[in-house]
């Protein structure tokens, strides 16, 4: 089972991925988490990514595609995985198609989490108080929402055309949304 979780920042992709990971025993691959770890460890990749992440801009496609290419070939991914926050651009989606094809694999479902902007901003500002993420400040949040609309939203049409897209309401209790996710993935 290969799942793609799409949605604006704060839509609940990370929370829901972790629940799916536990219940279905397939790993969550979060490009955001991998990049944050690289920044914390001050690796070459982390040093390159930091300025983009702090501003709420996308890290260059080549960097994130490289992360995914390495990750999906690991043993822990043989039974499937959940992509949380990747792809975010059309070029990333096309690169993913090529990577999967090369591994004789295919996307099972694309779940799009729908949440209104105002709710997203409130959630991210709340998260800032708890997690202290460098990019959960009002300027970066605004930019991330814009970037989502400009660069990632077009992917919804791309995946709708494959017949694999399921849009779900991202508003409600975590368990309630998890039930919607489970229904979507069957
Ligand atoms: P996230 O934790 O998914 O909200 O990602 C945090 C930040 O990491 C984003 O604002 C981007 O700067 C960067 N990032 C994560 N995933 C990607 C991706 N697929 N493409 C480009 N940048 C990404």
CSV table of C-alpha atoms and ligand atoms in Angstrom, one decimal:
chain,number,residue,atom,x,y,z
A,1,UNK,CA,0.0,0.0,0.0
A,2,UNK,CA,1.5,3.3,-1.1
A,3,UNK,CA,-0.3,6.3,0.2
A,4,UNK,CA,0.2,10.0,-0.5
A,5,UNK,CA,-1.1,12.5,2.1
A,6,UNK,CA,-1.7,15.9,0.6
A,7,UNK,CA,-3.0,19.1,2.2
A,8,UNK,CA,-1.9,22.5,3.3
A,9,UNK,CA,0.4,23.0,6.4
A,10,UNK,CA,-1.6,22.3,9.5
A,11,UNK,CA,-4.2,20.1,7.8
A,12,UNK,CA,-3.3,17.1,10.0
A,13,UNK,CA,-1.2,15.0,7.5
A,14,UNK,CA,1.5,14.2,10.1
A,15,UNK,CA,-0.9,13.3,12.8
A,16,UNK,CA,-3.0,11.0,10.5
A,17,UNK,CA,0.2,9.4,9.0
A,18,UNK,CA,1.3,8.4,12.4
A,19,UNK,CA,-2.0,6.7,13.1
A,20,UNK,CA,-1.9,4.9,9.8
A,21,UNK,CA,1.7,3.9,10.3
A,22,UNK,CA,0.7,2.2,13.6
A,23,UNK,CA,-2.5,0.5,12.4
A,24,UNK,CA,-1.2,-0.7,9.0
A,25,UNK,CA,2.4,-1.2,9.9
A,26,UNK,CA,3.8,0.8,7.0
A,27,UNK,CA,6.3,3.7,7.6
A,28,UNK,CA,5.5,7.4,7.4
A,29,UNK,CA,8.0,9.2,5.2
A,30,UNK,CA,7.9,12.9,6.0
A,31,UNK,CA,10.2,15.0,3.9
A,32,UNK,CA,9.7,17.8,6.4
A,33,UNK,CA,10.8,15.7,9.4
A,34,UNK,CA,13.8,14.4,7.4
A,35,UNK,CA,14.8,17.9,6.4
A,36,UNK,CA,14.4,19.2,10.0
A,37,UNK,CA,16.6,16.4,11.2
A,38,UNK,CA,19.2,17.4,8.6
A,39,UNK,CA,19.0,21.0,9.7
A,40,UNK,CA,19.4,20.0,13.4
A,41,UNK,CA,22.5,17.9,12.5
A,42,UNK,CA,23.9,20.6,10.3
A,43,UNK,CA,24.5,18.3,7.4
A,44,UNK,CA,25.3,19.7,4.0
A,45,UNK,CA,21.7,19.0,3.0
A,46,UNK,CA,20.5,20.7,6.2
A,47,UNK,CA,22.6,23.8,5.5
A,48,UNK,CA,21.2,24.1,2.0
A,49,UNK,CA,17.6,23.6,3.1
A,50,UNK,CA,17.4,25.8,6.2
A,51,UNK,CA,17.0,29.2,4.5
A,52,UNK,CA,14.1,27.9,2.4
A,53,UNK,CA,12.4,26.2,5.3
A,54,UNK,CA,12.6,29.2,7.6
A,55,UNK,CA,11.0,31.4,5.0
A,56,UNK,CA,8.3,28.9,4.3
A,57,UNK,CA,9.6,28.3,0.7
A,58,UNK,CA,10.0,24.9,-0.9
A,59,UNK,CA,13.3,23.2,-0.8
A,60,UNK,CA,14.6,22.6,-4.4
A,61,UNK,CA,13.0,19.6,-6.1
A,62,UNK,CA,16.3,17.8,-6.6
A,63,UNK,CA,17.0,17.7,-2.8
A,64,UNK,CA,13.6,16.2,-1.8
A,65,UNK,CA,13.4,13.9,-4.8
A,66,UNK,CA,16.9,12.5,-3.8
A,67,UNK,CA,15.5,11.9,-0.2
A,68,UNK,CA,12.6,10.0,-1.5
A,69,UNK,CA,14.6,8.0,-4.1
A,70,UNK,CA,16.9,6.8,-1.3
A,71,UNK,CA,14.1,6.1,1.3
A,72,UNK,CA,11.7,4.1,-0.8
A,73,UNK,CA,14.3,1.6,-1.7
A,74,UNK,CA,15.0,0.7,1.9
A,75,UNK,CA,13.8,-2.7,3.4
A,76,UNK,CA,11.3,-1.0,5.8
A,77,UNK,CA,9.4,0.2,2.7
A,78,UNK,CA,8.9,-3.1,1.0
A,79,UNK,CA,5.3,-3.5,2.1
A,80,UNK,CA,4.4,0.1,1.4
A,81,UNK,CA,4.7,3.6,2.9
A,82,UNK,CA,2.9,6.8,3.5
A,83,UNK,CA,4.3,9.9,1.8
A,84,UNK,CA,3.6,12.9,4.2
A,85,UNK,CA,4.4,16.2,2.5
A,86,UNK,CA,5.7,14.8,-0.8
A,87,UNK,CA,5.1,15.4,-3.7
A,88,UNK,CA,4.5,19.2,-3.4
A,89,UNK,CA,5.2,20.2,-7.0
A,90,UNK,CA,4.2,18.7,-10.4
A,91,UNK,CA,7.9,17.9,-11.1
A,92,UNK,CA,8.1,16.0,-7.8
A,93,UNK,CA,4.9,14.1,-8.7
A,94,UNK,CA,6.3,13.2,-12.1
A,95,UNK,CA,9.7,12.1,-10.6
A,96,UNK,CA,7.8,9.9,-8.1
A,97,UNK,CA,5.9,8.2,-10.9
A,98,UNK,CA,9.2,7.4,-12.6
A,99,UNK,CA,10.8,6.2,-9.3
A,100,UNK,CA,7.8,3.9,-8.6
A,101,UNK,CA,7.7,2.6,-12.1
A,102,UNK,CA,11.4,1.7,-11.9
A,103,UNK,CA,10.6,-0.3,-8.7
A,104,UNK,CA,7.5,-1.9,-10.2
A,105,UNK,CA,5.2,-0.1,-7.7
A,106,UNK,CA,2.3,2.2,-8.0
A,107,UNK,CA,0.4,4.7,-5.8
A,108,UNK,CA,-2.6,3.1,-4.1
A,109,UNK,CA,-4.5,6.2,-2.8
A,110,UNK,CA,-4.0,10.0,-2.6
A,111,UNK,CA,-5.8,11.5,0.4
A,112,UNK,CA,-6.4,15.2,0.2
A,113,UNK,CA,-7.1,16.8,3.6
A,114,UNK,CA,-9.4,19.8,3.2
A,115,UNK,CA,-9.3,22.6,5.9
A,116,UNK,CA,-10.1,26.3,5.6
A,117,UNK,CA,-7.2,28.8,5.8
A,118,UNK,CA,-8.4,30.5,9.0
A,119,UNK,CA,-8.5,27.2,10.9
A,120,UNK,CA,-5.0,26.3,9.5
A,121,UNK,CA,-3.4,29.5,10.7
A,122,UNK,CA,-4.9,29.0,14.2
A,123,UNK,CA,-3.7,25.4,14.4
A,124,UNK,CA,-0.2,26.4,13.3
A,125,UNK,CA,0.0,29.2,15.8
A,126,UNK,CA,-1.1,26.8,18.5
A,127,UNK,CA,1.5,24.3,17.4
A,128,UNK,CA,4.1,27.0,17.5
A,129,UNK,CA,3.5,27.3,21.3
A,130,UNK,CA,3.9,23.5,21.8
A,131,UNK,CA,6.6,22.5,19.3
A,132,UNK,CA,8.5,25.7,18.7
A,133,UNK,CA,9.1,25.0,15.0
A,134,UNK,CA,11.1,27.8,13.4
A,135,UNK,CA,8.6,28.1,10.5
A,136,UNK,CA,5.4,28.3,12.6
A,137,UNK,CA,5.4,32.1,12.7
A,138,UNK,CA,2.9,34.3,11.0
A,139,UNK,CA,5.0,35.4,8.0
A,140,UNK,CA,6.2,31.9,7.2
A,141,UNK,CA,2.7,30.5,7.7
A,142,UNK,CA,1.2,33.0,5.2
A,143,UNK,CA,3.9,32.1,2.7
A,144,UNK,CA,3.5,28.4,3.2
A,145,UNK,CA,-0.3,28.7,2.5
A,146,UNK,CA,0.5,30.7,-0.6
A,147,UNK,CA,3.1,28.2,-1.8
A,148,UNK,CA,0.6,25.4,-1.2
A,149,UNK,CA,-2.0,27.2,-3.4
A,150,UNK,CA,0.4,28.0,-6.2
A,151,UNK,CA,2.6,24.9,-6.4
A,152,UNK,CA,0.9,22.0,-4.6
A,153,UNK,CA,-2.8,22.6,-5.3
A,154,UNK,CA,-2.4,21.8,-9.0
A,155,UNK,CA,-1.4,18.3,-8.0
A,156,UNK,CA,-5.0,17.7,-6.9
A,157,UNK,CA,-6.1,17.8,-10.5
A,158,UNK,CA,-3.1,15.6,-11.5
A,159,UNK,CA,-4.1,12.9,-9.1
A,160,UNK,CA,-7.8,13.3,-9.7
A,161,UNK,CA,-7.1,12.3,-13.3
A,162,UNK,CA,-5.6,9.0,-12.1
A,163,UNK,CA,-8.8,8.2,-10.2
A,164,UNK,CA,-6.9,7.7,-7.0
A,165,UNK,CA,-7.7,11.0,-5.3
A,166,UNK,CA,-10.0,11.0,-2.2
A,167,UNK,CA,-10.8,14.4,-0.6
A,168,UNK,CA,-11.7,14.2,3.0
A,169,UNK,CA,-12.9,16.8,5.5
A,170,UNK,CA,-9.9,17.6,7.8
A,171,UNK,CA,-12.1,19.3,10.4
A,172,UNK,CA,-13.1,17.4,13.5
A,173,UNK,CA,-11.6,15.2,16.2
A,174,UNK,CA,-8.5,13.2,15.4
A,175,UNK,CA,-10.2,9.8,15.7
A,176,UNK,CA,-13.1,11.0,13.6
A,177,UNK,CA,-10.8,12.1,10.8
A,178,UNK,CA,-8.8,8.8,11.2
A,179,UNK,CA,-12.1,6.9,10.5
A,180,UNK,CA,-12.5,8.9,7.3
A,181,UNK,CA,-9.0,8.1,6.3
A,182,UNK,CA,-9.6,4.4,6.9
A,183,UNK,CA,-12.7,4.5,4.9
A,184,UNK,CA,-10.9,6.2,2.0
A,185,UNK,CA,-8.1,3.6,1.9
A,186,UNK,CA,-10.6,0.7,2.2
B,1,LIG,P1,6.3,20.1,6.5
B,1,LIG,O1,6.9,19.6,7.8
B,1,LIG,O2,5.8,19.1,5.6
B,1,LIG,O3,5.4,21.2,6.7
B,1,LIG,O4,7.6,20.8,5.8
B,1,LIG,C1,8.3,21.8,6.3
B,1,LIG,C2,9.2,22.5,5.3
B,1,LIG,O5,10.1,21.6,4.7
B,1,LIG,C3,8.4,23.1,4.1
B,1,LIG,O6,7.9,24.4,4.3
B,1,LIG,C4,9.5,23.1,3.0
B,1,LIG,O7,10.4,24.2,3.2
B,1,LIG,C5,10.2,21.8,3.3
B,1,LIG,N1,9.7,20.7,2.6
B,1,LIG,C6,9.1,19.6,3.1
B,1,LIG,N2,8.7,18.7,2.1
B,1,LIG,C7,9.0,19.3,1.0
B,1,LIG,C8,8.8,19.0,-0.4
B,1,LIG,N3,8.2,17.9,-0.8
B,1,LIG,N4,9.3,19.8,-1.4
B,1,LIG,C9,9.9,21.0,-1.0
B,1,LIG,N5,10.1,21.4,0.3
B,1,LIG,C10,9.6,20.6,1.2
